[in-house]
Tab-separated table of C-alpha atoms in Angstrom:
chain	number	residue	atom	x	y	z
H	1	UNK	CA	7.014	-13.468	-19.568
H	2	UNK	CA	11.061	-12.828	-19.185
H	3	UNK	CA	10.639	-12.097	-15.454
H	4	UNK	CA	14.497	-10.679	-14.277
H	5	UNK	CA	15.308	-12.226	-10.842
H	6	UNK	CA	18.781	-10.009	-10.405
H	7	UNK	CA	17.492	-6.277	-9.983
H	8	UNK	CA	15.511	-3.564	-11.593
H	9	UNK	CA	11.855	-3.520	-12.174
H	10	UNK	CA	9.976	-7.298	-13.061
H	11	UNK	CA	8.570	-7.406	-16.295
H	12	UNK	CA	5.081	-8.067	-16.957
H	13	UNK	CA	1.332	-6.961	-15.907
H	14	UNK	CA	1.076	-3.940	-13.435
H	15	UNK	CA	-2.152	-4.808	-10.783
H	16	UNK	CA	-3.149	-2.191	-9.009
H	17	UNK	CA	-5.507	-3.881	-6.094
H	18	UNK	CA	-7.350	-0.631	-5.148
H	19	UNK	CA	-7.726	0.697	-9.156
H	20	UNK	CA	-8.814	4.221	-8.061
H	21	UNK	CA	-6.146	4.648	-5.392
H	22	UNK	CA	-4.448	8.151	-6.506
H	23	UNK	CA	-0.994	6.877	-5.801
H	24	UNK	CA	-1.837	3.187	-6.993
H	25	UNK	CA	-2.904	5.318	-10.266
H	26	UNK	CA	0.271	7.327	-10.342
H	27	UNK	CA	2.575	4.036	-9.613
H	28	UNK	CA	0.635	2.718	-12.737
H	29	UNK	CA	0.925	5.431	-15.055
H	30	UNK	CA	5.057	5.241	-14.701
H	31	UNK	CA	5.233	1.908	-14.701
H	32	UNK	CA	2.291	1.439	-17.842
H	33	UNK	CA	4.901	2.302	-21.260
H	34	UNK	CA	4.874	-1.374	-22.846
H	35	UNK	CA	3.186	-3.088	-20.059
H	36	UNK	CA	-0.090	-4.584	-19.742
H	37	UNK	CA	-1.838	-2.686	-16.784
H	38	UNK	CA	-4.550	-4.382	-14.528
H	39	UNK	CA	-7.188	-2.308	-12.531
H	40	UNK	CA	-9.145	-4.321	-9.578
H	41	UNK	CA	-11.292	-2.512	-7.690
H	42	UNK	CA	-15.359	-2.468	-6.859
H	43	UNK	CA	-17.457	-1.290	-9.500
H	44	UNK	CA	-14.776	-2.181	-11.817
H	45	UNK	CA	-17.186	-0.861	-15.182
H	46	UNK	CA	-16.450	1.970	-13.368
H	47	UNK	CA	-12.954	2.891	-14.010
H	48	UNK	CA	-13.175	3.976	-17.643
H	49	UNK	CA	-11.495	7.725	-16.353
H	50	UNK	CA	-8.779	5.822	-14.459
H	51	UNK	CA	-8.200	3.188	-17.677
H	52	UNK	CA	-8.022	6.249	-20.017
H	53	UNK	CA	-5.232	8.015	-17.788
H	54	UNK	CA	-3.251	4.760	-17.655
H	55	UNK	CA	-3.363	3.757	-21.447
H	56	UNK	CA	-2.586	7.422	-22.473
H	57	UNK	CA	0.709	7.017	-20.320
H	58	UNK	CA	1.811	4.274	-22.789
H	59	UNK	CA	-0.081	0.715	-21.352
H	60	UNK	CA	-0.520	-1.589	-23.831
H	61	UNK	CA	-3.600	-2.905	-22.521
H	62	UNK	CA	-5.482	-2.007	-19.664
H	63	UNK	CA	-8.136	-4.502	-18.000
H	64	UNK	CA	-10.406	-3.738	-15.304
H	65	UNK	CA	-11.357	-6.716	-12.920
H	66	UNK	CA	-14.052	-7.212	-9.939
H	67	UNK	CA	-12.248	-6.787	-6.574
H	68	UNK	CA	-13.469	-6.700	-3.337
H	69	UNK	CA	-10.832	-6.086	-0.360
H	70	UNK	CA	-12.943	-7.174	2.061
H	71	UNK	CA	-14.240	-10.412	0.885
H	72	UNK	CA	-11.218	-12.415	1.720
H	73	UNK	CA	-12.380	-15.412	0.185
H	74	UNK	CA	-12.745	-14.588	-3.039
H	75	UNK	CA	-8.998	-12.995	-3.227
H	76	UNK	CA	-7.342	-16.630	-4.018
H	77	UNK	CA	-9.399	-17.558	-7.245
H	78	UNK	CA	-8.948	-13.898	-8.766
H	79	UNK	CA	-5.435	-14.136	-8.268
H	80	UNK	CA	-4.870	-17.338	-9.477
H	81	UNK	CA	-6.744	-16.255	-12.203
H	82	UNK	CA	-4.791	-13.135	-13.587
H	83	UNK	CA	-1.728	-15.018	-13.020
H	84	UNK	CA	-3.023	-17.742	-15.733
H	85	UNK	CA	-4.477	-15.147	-17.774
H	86	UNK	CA	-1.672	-13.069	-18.143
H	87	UNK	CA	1.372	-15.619	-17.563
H	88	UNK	CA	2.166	-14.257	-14.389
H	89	UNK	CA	2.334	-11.083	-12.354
H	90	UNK	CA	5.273	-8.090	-12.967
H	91	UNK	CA	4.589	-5.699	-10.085
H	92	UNK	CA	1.738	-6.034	-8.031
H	93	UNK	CA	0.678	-2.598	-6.007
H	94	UNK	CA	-1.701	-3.118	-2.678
H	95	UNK	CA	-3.172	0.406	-2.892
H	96	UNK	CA	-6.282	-0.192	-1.190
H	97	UNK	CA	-6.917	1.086	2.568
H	98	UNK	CA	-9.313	3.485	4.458
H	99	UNK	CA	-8.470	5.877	6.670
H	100	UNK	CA	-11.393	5.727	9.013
H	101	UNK	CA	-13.322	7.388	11.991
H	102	UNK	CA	-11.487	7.602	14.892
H	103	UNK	CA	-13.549	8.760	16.824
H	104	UNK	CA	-16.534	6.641	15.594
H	105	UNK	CA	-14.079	3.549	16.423
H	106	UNK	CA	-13.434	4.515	19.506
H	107	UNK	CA	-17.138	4.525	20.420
H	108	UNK	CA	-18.252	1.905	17.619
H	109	UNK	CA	-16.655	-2.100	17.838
H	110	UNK	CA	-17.956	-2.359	14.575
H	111	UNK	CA	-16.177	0.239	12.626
H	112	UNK	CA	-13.180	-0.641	14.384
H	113	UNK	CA	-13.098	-4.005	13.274
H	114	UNK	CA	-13.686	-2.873	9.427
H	115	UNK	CA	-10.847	-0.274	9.836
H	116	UNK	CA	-8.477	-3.300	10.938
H	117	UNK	CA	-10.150	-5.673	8.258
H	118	UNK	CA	-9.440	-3.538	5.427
H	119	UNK	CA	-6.280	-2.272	6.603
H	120	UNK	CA	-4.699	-5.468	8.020
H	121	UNK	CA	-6.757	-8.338	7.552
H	122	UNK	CA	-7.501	-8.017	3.927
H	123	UNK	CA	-3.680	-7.126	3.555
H	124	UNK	CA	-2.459	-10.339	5.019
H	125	UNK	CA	-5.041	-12.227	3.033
H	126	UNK	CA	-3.857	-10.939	-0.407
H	127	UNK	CA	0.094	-10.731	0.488
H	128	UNK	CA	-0.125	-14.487	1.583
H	129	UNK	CA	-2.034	-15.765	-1.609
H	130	UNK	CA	0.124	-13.266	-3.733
H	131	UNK	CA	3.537	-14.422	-2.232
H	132	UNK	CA	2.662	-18.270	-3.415
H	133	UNK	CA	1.750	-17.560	-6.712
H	134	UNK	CA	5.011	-15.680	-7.088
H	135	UNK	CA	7.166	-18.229	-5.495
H	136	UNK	CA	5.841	-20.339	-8.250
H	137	UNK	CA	6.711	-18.180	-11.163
H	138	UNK	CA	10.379	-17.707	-9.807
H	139	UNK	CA	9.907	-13.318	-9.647
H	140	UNK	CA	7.628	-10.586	-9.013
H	141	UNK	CA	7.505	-7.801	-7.056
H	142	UNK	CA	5.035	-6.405	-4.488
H	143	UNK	CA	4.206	-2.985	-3.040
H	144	UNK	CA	2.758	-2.585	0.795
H	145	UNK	CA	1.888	0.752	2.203
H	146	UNK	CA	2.816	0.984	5.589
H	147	UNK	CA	2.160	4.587	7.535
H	148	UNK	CA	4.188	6.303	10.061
H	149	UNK	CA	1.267	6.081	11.425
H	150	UNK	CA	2.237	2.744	12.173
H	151	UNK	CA	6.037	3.112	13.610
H	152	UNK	CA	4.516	4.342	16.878
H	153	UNK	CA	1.063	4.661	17.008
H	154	UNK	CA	-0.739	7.738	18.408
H	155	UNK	CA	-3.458	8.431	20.528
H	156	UNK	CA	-5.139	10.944	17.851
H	157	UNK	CA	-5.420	7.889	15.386
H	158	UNK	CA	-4.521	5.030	17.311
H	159	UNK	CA	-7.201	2.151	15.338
H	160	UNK	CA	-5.712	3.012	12.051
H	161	UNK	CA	-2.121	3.074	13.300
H	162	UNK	CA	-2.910	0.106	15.242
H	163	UNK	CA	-3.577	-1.647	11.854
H	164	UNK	CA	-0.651	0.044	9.636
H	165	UNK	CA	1.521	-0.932	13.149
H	166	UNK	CA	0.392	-4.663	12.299
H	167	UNK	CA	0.576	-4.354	8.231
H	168	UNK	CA	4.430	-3.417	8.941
H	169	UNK	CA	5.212	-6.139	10.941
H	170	UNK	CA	3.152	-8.430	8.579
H	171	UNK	CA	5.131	-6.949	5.811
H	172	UNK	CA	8.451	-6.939	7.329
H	173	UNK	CA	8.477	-10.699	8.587
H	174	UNK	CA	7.492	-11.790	5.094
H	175	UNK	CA	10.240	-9.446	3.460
H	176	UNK	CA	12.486	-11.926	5.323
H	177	UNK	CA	10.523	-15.175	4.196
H	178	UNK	CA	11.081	-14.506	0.254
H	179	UNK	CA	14.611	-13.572	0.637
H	180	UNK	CA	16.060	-15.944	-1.843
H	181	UNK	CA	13.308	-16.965	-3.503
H	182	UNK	CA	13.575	-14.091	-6.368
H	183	UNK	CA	10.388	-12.244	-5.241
H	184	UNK	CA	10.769	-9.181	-3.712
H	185	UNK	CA	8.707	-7.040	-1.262
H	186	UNK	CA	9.139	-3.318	-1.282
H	187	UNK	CA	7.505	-1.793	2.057
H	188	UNK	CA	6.690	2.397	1.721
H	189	UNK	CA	6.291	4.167	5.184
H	190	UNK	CA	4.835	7.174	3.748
H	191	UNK	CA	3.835	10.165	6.074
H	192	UNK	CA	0.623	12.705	5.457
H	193	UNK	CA	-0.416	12.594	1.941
H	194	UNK	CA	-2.221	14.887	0.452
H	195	UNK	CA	-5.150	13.607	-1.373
H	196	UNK	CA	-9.217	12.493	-1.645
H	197	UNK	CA	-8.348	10.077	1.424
H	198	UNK	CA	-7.229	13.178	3.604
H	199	UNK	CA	-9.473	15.713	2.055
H	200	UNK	CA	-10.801	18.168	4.634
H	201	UNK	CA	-7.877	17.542	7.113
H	202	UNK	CA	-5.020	19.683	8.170
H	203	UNK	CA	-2.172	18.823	5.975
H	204	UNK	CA	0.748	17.377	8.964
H	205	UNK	CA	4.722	18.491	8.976
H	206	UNK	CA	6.364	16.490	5.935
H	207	UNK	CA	3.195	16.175	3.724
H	208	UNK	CA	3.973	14.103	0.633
H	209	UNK	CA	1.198	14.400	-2.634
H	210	UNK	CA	0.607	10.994	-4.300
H	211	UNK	CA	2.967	11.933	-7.401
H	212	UNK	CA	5.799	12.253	-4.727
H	213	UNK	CA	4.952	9.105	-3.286
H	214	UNK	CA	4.411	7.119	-6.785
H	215	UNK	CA	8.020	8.504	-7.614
H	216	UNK	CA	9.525	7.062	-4.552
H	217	UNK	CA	7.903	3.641	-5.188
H	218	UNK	CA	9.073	3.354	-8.609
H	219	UNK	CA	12.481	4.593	-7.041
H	220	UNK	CA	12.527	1.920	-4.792
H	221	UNK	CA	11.223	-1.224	-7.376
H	222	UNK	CA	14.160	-0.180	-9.184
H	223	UNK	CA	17.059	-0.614	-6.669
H	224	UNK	CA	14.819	-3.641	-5.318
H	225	UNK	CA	14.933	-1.647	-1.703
H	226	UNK	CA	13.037	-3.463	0.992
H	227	UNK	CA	12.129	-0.144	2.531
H	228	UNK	CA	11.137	3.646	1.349
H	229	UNK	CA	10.545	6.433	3.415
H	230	UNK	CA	8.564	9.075	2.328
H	231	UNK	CA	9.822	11.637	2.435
H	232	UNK	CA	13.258	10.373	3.520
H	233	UNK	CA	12.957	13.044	6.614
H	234	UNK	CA	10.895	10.882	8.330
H	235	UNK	CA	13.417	7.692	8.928
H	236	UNK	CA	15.388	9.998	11.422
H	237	UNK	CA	12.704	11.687	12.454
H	238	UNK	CA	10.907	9.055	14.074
H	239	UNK	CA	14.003	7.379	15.572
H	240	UNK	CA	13.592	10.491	17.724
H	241	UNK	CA	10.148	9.987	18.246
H	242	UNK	CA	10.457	6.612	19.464
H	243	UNK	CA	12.445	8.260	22.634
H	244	UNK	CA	9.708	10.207	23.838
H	245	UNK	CA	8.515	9.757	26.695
H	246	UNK	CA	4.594	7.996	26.859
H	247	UNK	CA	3.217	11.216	28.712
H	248	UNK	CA	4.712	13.503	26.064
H	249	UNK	CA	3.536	11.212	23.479
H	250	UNK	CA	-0.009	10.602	24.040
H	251	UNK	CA	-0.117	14.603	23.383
H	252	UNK	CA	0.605	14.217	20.406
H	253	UNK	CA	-1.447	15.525	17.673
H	254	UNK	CA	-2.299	13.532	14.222
């Protein structure tokens, strides 16, 4: 496959684990001229709109696979599968995640557990299989949404921070554990984005629109940066933040 292990974008197949994520999709479409492009996502026959937008932008190929996030135990044999189909793995985007009902979480143990299973659960389950298989191949490169949602959780959303809060940490601490070993982990602490996932909501200070966060991701693969911002405001923003005070804090809004 011609993986590079000293800098720049990996070469080879572009997964996109969450195949009708809007900035998964816009990572994909920069990243598709030349490349093989893989879509995984539920209802995978379903993704002939999403397939067309990535092959126009210059894919090779495009294949859509089955993909569940949720059902952890079948994340292992489709990996290790596209990684023998396809020789290995180039860049591999986690672009799946739910938002979910606050305040149906706070009143529901159920949904609160399926926000955290998606968001952090699922995560850990993919990141650990993925992070073996490239070990193996000597290169790769992976993409984690975190939130800022995460870097000190609120009140107004506090289950889904609490999961984005553990996803970073997660994220982080294996960042560390590849060092050296030629795979690379880029970790995007993106604020509001504008998009299906926050349709109906009040757009919050800093808004970013998936092409602005795709363009930061690619930005980032390229220098091989552990960490992006977006948008960079944010970084010294929340160092602030982090000195508030709890009673000021819990007043926060979203």
């Amino acid at each position: 496959m011609g993986l590079r292990g000293g800098g720049g974008i990996a070469d080879g197949p572009v997964l996109v684990l969450g195949g009708r994520s809007e900035i998964g999709l816009e990572v994909a479409r920069r990243l598709a001229p030349g490349r093989v492009v893989i879509l995984a996502a539920r209802r995978s026959g379903e993704l002939a709109e999403e397939s067309a937008a990535v092959r126009a932008a210059g894919a090779s190929a495009v294949h859509c696979v089955e993909f569940d996030a949720d059902d952890t135990a079948s994340h292992p044999a489709l990996l290790e599968k596209l990684v023998a189909e396809h020789g290995g793995l180039g860049v591999t985007v986690l672009a799946f995640g739910v938002l979910g009902d606050q305040v149906r979480a706070e009143r529901d143990p159920a949904h609160a557990l399926a926000v955290v299973h998606t968001d952090f659960v699922a995560q850990i389950s993919v990141l650990t299989t993925l992070a073996n298989l490239l070990r193996a191949q000597g290169d790769g490169q992976m993409v984690v949404f975190s939130s800022v949602a995460g870097v000190r959780v609120r009140r107004a959303n506090y289950v889904y921070g609490s999961a984005k809060a553990g996803l970073d940490g997660f994220a982080s601490g294996l960042s560390d554990a590849l060092h050296g070993s030629g795979v690379h982990l880029l970790l995007v602490r993106s604020g509001f984005v504008i998009g299906r996932m926050t349709a109906g909501m009040d757009p919050a200070p800093f808004s970013s629109t998936p092409d602005r966060v795709a363009a930061a991701v690619v930005d980032g693969l390229r220098r091989r940066a552990s960490r992006v911002w977006v948008p960079r405001v944010l970084q010294p923003a929340f160092f602030v933040m982090r000195l508030l005070p709890q009673a000021v804090w819990r007043r926060m809004p979203r």
